[in-house]
CSV table of C-alpha atoms in Angstrom, one decimal:
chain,number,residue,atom,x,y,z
A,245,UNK,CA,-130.4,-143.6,2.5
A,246,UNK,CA,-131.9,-140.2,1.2
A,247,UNK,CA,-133.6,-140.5,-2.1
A,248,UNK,CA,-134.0,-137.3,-4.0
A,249,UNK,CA,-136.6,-137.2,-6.8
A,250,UNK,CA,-135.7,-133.7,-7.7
A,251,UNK,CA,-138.8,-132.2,-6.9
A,252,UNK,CA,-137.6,-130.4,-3.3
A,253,UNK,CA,-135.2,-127.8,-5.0
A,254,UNK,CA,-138.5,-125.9,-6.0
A,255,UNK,CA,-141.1,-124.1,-3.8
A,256,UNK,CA,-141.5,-124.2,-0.3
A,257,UNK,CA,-143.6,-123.3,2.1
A,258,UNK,CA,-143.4,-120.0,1.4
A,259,UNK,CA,-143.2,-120.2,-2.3
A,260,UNK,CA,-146.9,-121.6,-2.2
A,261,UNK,CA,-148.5,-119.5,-0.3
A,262,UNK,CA,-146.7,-116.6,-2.8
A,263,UNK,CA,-148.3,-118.3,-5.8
A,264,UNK,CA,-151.8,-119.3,-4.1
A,265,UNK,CA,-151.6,-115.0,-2.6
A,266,UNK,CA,-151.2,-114.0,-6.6
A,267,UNK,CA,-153.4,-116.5,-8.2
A,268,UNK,CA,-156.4,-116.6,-7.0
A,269,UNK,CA,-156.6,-112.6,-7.4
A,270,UNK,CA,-155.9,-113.0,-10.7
A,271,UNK,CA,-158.4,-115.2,-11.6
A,272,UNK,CA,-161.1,-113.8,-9.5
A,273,UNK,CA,-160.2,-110.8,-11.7
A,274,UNK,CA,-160.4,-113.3,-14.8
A,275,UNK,CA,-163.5,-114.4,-14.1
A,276,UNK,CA,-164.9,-110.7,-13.2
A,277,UNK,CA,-163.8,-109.1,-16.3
A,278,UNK,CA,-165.1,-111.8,-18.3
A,279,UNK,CA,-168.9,-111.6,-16.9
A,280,UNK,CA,-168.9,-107.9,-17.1
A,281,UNK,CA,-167.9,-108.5,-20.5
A,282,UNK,CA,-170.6,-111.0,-20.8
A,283,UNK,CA,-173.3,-108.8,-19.2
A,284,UNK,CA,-172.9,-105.4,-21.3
A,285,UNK,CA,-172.8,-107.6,-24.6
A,286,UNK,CA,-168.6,-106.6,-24.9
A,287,UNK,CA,-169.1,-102.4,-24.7
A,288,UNK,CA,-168.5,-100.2,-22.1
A,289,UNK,CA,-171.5,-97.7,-21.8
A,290,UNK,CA,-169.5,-95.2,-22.7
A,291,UNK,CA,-169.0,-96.7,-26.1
A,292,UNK,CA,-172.5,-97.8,-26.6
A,293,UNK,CA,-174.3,-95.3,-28.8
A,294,UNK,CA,-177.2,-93.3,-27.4
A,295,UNK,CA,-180.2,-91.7,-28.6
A,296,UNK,CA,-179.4,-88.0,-30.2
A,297,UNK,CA,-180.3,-85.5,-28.0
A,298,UNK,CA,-183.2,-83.5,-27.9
A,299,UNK,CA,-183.9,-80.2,-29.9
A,300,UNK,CA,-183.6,-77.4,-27.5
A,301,UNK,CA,-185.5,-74.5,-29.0
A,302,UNK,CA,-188.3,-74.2,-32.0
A,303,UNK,CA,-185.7,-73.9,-34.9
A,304,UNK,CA,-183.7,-77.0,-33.7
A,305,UNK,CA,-187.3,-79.0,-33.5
A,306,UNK,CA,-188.4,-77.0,-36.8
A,307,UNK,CA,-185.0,-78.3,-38.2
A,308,UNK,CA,-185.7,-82.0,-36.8
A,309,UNK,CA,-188.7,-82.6,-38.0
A,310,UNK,CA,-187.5,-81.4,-41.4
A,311,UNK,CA,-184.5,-83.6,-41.4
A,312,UNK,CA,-186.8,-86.4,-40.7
A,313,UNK,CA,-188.8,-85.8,-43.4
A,314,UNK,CA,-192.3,-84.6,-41.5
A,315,UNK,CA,-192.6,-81.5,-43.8
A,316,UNK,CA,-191.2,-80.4,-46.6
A,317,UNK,CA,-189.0,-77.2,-47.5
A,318,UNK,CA,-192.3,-74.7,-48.1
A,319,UNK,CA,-193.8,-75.4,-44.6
A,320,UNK,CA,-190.0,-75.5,-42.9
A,321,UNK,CA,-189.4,-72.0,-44.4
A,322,UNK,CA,-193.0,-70.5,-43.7
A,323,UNK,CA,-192.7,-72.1,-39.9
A,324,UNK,CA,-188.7,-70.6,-39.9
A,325,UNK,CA,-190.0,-67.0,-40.9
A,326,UNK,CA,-193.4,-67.5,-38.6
A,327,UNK,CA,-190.7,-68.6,-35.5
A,328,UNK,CA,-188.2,-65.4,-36.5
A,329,UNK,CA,-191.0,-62.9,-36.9
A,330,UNK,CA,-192.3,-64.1,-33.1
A,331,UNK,CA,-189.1,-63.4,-31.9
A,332,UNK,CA,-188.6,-59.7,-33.2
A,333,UNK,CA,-192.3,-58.8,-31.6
């Protein structure tokens, strides 16, 4: 006599390897996207914010360093004029 439990109408053979083929990828891929998330604190470097970047020329430092408070509108204008009238000699 043949006693069915119902569990062989399911996977075979076949149908496991399928499902072990597909899984373990996926959690491999789990597991990598996880720690990356892990490592870089949950930000991609692209959306991390960097420093700003550096003035290029004497008015864009002049400008930086009066933005940041260093000196104050007199000596930012008498530097400006001193950095224009350079340029026209």
């Amino acid at each position: 006599m043949h006693w069915d439990d119902g569990w062989h109408d399911g996977m075979g053979g076949l149908g496991w390897l399928v499902m072990v083929l597909v899984m373990v990828p996926f959690w491999v891929g789990v597991v990598w996207v996880v720690t990356n998330a892990v490592r870089n604190g949950g930000l991609t470097r692209a959306s991390v914010p960097s420093t700003p970047p550096l003035a290029t020329g004497p008015e864009a430092v002049l400008h930086d360093r009066f933005a940041r408070g260093e000196i104050d509108v007199e000596e930012y204008h008498h530097r400006l004029d001193a950095i224009r009238a350079k340029r026209l000699v």
